[in-house]
Coordinates of C-alpha atoms in Angstrom, one line a residue:
Chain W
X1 CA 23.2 15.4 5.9
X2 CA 21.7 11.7 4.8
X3 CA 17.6 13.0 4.7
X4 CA 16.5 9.6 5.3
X5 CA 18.6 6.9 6.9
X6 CA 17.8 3.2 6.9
X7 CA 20.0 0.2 9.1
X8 CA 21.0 -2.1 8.0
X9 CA 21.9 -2.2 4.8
X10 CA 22.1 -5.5 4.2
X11 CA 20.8 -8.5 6.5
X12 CA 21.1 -12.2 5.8
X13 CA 19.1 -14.7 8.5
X14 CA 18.2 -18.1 9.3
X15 CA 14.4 -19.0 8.5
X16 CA 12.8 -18.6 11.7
X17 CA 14.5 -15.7 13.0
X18 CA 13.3 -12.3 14.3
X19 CA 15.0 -9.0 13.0
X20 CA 14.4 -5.7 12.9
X21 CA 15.1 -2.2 10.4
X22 CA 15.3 0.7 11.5
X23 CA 14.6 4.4 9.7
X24 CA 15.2 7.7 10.7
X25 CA 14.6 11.0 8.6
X26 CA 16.0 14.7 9.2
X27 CA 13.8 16.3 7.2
X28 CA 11.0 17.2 9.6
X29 CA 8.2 15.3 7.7
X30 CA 5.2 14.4 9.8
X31 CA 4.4 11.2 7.5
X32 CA 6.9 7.9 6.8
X33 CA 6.2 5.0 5.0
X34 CA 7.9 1.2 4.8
X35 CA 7.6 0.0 1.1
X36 CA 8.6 -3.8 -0.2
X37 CA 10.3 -3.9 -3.5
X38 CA 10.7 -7.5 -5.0
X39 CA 12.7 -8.5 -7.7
X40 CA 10.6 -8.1 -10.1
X41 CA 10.7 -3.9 -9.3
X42 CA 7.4 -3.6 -8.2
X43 CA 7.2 -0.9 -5.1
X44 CA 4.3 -1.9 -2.4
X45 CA 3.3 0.3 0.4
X46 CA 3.3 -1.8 3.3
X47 CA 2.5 0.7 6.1
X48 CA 2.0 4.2 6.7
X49 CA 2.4 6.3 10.1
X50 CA 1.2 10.2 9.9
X51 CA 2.9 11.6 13.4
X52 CA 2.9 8.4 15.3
X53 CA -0.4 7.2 14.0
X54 CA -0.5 4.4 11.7
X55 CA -2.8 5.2 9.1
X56 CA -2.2 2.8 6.0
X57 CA -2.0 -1.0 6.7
X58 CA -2.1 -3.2 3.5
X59 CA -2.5 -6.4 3.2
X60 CA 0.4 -7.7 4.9
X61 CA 1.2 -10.4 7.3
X62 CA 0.8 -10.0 11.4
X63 CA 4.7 -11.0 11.9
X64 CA 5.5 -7.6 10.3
X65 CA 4.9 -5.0 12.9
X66 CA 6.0 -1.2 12.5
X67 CA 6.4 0.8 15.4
X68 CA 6.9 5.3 15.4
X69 CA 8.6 6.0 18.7
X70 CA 8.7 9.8 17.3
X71 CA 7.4 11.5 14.1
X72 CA 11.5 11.1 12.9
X73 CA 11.7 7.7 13.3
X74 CA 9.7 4.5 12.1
X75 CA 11.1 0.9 12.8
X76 CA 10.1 -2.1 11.2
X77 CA 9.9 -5.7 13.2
X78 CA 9.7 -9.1 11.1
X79 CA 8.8 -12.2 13.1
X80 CA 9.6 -16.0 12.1
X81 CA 11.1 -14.6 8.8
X82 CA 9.5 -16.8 6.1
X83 CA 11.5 -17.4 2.6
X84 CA 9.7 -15.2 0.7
X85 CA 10.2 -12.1 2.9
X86 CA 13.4 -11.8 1.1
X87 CA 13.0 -8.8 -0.7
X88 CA 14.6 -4.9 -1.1
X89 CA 12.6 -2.8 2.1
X90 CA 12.7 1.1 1.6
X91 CA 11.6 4.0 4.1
X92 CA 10.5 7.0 2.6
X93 CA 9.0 9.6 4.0
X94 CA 6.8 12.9 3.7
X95 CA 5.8 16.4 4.5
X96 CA 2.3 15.3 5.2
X97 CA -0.3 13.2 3.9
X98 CA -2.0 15.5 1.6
X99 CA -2.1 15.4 -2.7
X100 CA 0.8 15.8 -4.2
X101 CA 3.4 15.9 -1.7
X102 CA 6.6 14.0 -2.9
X103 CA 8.2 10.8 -1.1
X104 CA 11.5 11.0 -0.5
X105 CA 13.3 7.3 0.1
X106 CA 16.1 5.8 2.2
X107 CA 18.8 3.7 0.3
X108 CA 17.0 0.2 1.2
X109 CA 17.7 -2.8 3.4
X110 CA 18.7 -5.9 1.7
X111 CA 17.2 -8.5 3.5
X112 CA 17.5 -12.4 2.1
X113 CA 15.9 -15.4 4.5
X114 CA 18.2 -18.5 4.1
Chain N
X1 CA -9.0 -0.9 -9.9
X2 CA -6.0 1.9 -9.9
X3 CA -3.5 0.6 -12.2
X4 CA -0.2 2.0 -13.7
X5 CA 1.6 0.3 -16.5
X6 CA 5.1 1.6 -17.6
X7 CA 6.6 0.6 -20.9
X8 CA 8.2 -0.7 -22.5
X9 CA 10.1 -3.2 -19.7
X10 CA 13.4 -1.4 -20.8
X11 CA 14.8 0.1 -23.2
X12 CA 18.6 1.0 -25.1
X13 CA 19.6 3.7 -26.9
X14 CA 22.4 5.3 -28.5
X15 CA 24.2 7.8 -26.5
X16 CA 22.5 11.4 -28.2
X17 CA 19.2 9.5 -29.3
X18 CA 16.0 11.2 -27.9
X19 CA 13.1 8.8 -27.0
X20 CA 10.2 8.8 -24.6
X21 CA 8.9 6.6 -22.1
X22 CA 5.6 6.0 -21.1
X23 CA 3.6 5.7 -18.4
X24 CA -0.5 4.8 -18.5
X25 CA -2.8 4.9 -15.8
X26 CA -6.3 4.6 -14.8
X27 CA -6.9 6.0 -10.9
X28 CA -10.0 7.5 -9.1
X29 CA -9.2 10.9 -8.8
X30 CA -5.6 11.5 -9.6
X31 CA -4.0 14.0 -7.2
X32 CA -0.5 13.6 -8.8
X33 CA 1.5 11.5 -11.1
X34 CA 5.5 11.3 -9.9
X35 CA 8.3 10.1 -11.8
X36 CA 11.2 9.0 -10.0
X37 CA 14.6 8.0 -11.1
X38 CA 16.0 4.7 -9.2
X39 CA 19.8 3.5 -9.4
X40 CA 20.7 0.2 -9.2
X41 CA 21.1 -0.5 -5.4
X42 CA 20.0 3.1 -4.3
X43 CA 16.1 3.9 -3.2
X44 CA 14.3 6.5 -5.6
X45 CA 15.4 9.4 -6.3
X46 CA 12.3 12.0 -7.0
X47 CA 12.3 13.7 -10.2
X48 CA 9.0 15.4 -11.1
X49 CA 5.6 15.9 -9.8
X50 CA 2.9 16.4 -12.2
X51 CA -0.4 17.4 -11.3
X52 CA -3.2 18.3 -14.3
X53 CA -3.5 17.0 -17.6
X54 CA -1.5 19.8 -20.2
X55 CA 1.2 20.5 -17.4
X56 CA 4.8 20.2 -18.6
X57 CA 8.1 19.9 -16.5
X58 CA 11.6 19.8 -17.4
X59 CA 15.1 19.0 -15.8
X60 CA 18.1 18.8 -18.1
X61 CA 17.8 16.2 -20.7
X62 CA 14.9 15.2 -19.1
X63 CA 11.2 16.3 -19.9
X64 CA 7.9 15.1 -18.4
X65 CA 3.9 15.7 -19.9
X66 CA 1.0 14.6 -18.4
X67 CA -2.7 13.8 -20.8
X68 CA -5.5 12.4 -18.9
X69 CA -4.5 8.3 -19.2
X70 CA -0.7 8.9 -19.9
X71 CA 2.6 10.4 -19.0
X72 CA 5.3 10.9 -21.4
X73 CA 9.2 11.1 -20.0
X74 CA 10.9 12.5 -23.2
X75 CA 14.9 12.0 -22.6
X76 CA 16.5 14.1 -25.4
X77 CA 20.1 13.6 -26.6
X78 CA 20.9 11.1 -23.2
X79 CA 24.3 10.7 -21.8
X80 CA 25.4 7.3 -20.5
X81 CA 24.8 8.6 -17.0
X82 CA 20.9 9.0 -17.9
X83 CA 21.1 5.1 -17.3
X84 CA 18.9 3.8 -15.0
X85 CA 15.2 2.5 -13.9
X86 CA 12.7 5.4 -14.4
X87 CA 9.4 4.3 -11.9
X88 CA 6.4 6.3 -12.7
X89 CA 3.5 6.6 -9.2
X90 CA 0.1 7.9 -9.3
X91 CA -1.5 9.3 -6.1
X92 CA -5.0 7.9 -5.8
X93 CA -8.0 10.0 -3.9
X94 CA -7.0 8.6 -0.9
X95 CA -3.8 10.1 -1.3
X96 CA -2.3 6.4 -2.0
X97 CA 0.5 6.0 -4.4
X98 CA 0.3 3.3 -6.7
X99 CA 3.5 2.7 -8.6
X100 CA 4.0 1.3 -12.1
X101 CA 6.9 -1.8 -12.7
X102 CA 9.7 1.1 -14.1
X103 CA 11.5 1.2 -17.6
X104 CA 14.9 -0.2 -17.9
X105 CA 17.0 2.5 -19.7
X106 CA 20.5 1.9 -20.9
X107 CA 22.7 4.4 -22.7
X108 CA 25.0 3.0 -24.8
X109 CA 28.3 5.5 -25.2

């Protein structure tokens, strides 16, 4: 009854590479998110999709591309992974967009670039 | 600029010693200030929601207050399972959540 579901959990790759994380959440929320937590513990929204639509796109390289093939379900694509991509990634998701509604997070991907 | 600053960096205590940690924030219009609790290799794990300066909210050993630059999390009489990184968010007018660096707490039994 996992509410939001991230794969893999842990990824180790070659410089270079391509990969991708997926997320899923049963919780019927309309809004999902992909957030970047590096070691020093600092949470940064990367993107966020409100039913399919991307509607927050910070400051983040072109290699990472998100793609919502349904409101459940938000994937995240990394090209040429660089060094310091290595980081904690978390999807978390929402009922909507509006004030106050609470994020609810998937366990994280561990991803480290060799 | 929205800012959040969480201190202090971490903190240990006693197993049955009450403190408070605090989190300070300037944001354009504040729709909600969230604490969450966060385990070590786990995501976030939501706690409270607060949403006007005044408002008070309680869980357990666990109490949250809100002013209009600060939020207080009072942890009274904590148990070595109230160990853990407590991350404090505010939501900004654009319904952005900006998220402070977290406080380190470690119960000592």
């Amino acid at each position: 009854d996992t509410a939001v579901s991230q794969t893999p959990k842990y990824l180790v790759t070659q410089m270079g590479n391509d990969k991708s994380i997926k997320c899923e959440q049963n919780l019927g929320h309309d809004t999902m998110y992909w957030y970047k937590q590096d070691s020093k513990k600092f949470l940064k929204i990367m993107f966020s999709y409100n039913n399919k639509e991307l509607i927050i796109n910070e400051t983040v390289p072109n290699r990472f591309s998100p793609k919502s093939p349904d409101k459940a379900h938000l994937n995240l694509h990394i090209n040429s992974l660089e060094l310091g991509d290595s980081a904690v990634y978390f999807c978390a998701s929402s009922q909507d967009m509006t004030g106050g509604k609470t994020q609810y997070f998937g366990p994280g991907t561990r991803l480290l670039v060799l | 600029e929205d800012q959040v600053t969480q201190s202090p960096e971490a903190l240990r205590l006693q197993e049955g010693e009450s403190s408070s940690l605090n989190c300070s924030y300037t944001v354009s219009g504040l729709r909600g200030l969230f604490w969450y609790r966060q385990d070590p290799g786990k995501g976030p794990e939501f706690l409270f929601t607060l949403y006007s300066a005044g408002e008070e909210k309680e869980k357990e050993r666990l109490k949250a207050t809100l002013t209009k630059k600060e939020s207080f999390l009072h942890i009274t009489a904590p148990k070595p399972e109230d160990s853990a990184t407590y991350l404090c968010a505010v939501q900004d007018s654009n319904y952005q959540l900006i998220w402070g660096a977290g406080t380190k707490l470690i119960i000592k039994p």
